[in-house]
Coordinates of C-alpha atoms in Angstrom, one line a residue:
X1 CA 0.0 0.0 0.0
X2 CA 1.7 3.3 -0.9
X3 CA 1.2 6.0 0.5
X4 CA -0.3 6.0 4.0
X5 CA 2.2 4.9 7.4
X6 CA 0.9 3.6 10.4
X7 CA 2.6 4.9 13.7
X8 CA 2.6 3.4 16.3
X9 CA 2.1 5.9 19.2
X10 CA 4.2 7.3 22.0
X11 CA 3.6 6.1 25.1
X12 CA 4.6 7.0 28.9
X13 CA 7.2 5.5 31.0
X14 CA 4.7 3.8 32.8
X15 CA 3.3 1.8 29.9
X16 CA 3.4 -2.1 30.0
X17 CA 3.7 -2.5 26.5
X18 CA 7.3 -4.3 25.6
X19 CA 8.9 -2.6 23.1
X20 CA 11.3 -5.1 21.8
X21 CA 8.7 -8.0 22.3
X22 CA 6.3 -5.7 19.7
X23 CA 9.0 -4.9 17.2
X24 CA 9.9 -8.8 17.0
X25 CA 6.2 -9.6 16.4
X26 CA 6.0 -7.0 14.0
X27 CA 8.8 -8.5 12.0
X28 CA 7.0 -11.6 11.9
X29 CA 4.1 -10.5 10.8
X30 CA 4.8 -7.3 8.4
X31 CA 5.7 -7.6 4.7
X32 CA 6.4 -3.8 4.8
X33 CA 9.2 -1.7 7.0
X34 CA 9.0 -1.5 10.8
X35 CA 11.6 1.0 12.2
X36 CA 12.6 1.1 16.2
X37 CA 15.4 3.2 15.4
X38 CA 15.6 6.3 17.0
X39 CA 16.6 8.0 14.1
X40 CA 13.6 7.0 12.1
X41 CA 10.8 7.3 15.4
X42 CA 12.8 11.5 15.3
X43 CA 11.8 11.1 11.9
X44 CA 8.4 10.9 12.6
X45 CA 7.9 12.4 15.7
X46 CA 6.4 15.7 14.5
X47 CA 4.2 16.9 11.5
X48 CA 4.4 20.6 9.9
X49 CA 3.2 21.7 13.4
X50 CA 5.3 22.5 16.5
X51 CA 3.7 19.2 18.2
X52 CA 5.7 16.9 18.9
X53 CA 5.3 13.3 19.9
X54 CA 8.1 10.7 19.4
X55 CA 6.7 7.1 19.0
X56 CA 8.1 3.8 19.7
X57 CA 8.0 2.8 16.1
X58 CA 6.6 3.2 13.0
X59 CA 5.3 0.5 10.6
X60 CA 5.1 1.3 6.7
X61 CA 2.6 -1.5 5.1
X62 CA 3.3 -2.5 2.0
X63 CA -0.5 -3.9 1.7
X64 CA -3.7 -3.9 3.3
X65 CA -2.8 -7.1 4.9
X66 CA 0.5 -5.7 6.5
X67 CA -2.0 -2.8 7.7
X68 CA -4.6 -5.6 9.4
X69 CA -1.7 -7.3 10.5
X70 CA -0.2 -4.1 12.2
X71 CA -3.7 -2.9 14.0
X72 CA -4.0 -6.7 15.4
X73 CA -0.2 -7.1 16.7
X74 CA -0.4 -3.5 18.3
X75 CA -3.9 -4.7 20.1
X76 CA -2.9 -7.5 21.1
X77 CA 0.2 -5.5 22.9
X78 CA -2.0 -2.8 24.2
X79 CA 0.3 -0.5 22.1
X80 CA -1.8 2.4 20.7
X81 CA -1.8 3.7 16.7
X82 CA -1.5 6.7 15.5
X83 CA -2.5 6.8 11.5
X84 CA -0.2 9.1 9.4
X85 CA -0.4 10.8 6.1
X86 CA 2.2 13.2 4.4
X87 CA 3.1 14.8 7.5
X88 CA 1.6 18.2 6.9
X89 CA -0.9 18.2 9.6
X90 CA -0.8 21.8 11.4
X91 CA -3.0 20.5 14.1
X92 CA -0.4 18.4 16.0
X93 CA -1.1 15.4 13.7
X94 CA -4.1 13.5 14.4
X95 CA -3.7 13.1 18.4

C-alpha cells in the first residue's frame, strides 16, 4: 500500500507494553518496514506543526494485509496507533 504509514504511538514511561517484544512480532508479521530506530521514530515524531510526539515505532505496510496485521499485533500488545499521512498536519497530527 503506498502512500499512507501507520505509527505506532508514544507512550509513557509507565506503559506495559514491551517494546522489543512488539518490534519482533511486528517482524514476523509485516511484509512492509517497521523502524525502532531512533533515528527513524525523530523522523516521525512531528508533523508541519510544533507538536511533537516521538513514538516507539513506526510501521510502513506495504498492503492492506500488512496494515490488518499491524492494527492486530499493536492490540494484542495494548500498544496504541496513530495513523499518518504526508506529515503536513498543522494540528499536531491527528492526536
Amino acid at each position: 500500500m503506498s502512500g499512507p504509514f501507520t505509527q505506532i504511538a508514544a507512550l509513557s514511561k509507565s506503559s506495559k507494553v514491551d517494546a522489543k517484544a512488539l518490534e519482533a512480532a511486528l517482524r514476523l508479521r509485516i511484509a512492509g518496514e517497521v523502524r525502532f530506530d531512533a533515528g527513524y521514530r525523530a523522523l516521525y515524531a512531528t508533523d508541519g506543526s510544533s507538536y511533537r510526539q516521538v513514538p516507539i515505532g513506526v510501521v510502513c505496510p506495504r498492503d492492506v494485509d500488512d496494515v490488518i496485521a499491524a492494527h492486530a499485533t499493536a492490540r494484542e500488545f495494548g500498544a496504541p496507533i496513530l495513523p499518518r499521512g504526508a506529515g503536513t498536519s498543522l494540528a499536531g497530527q491527528c492526536c
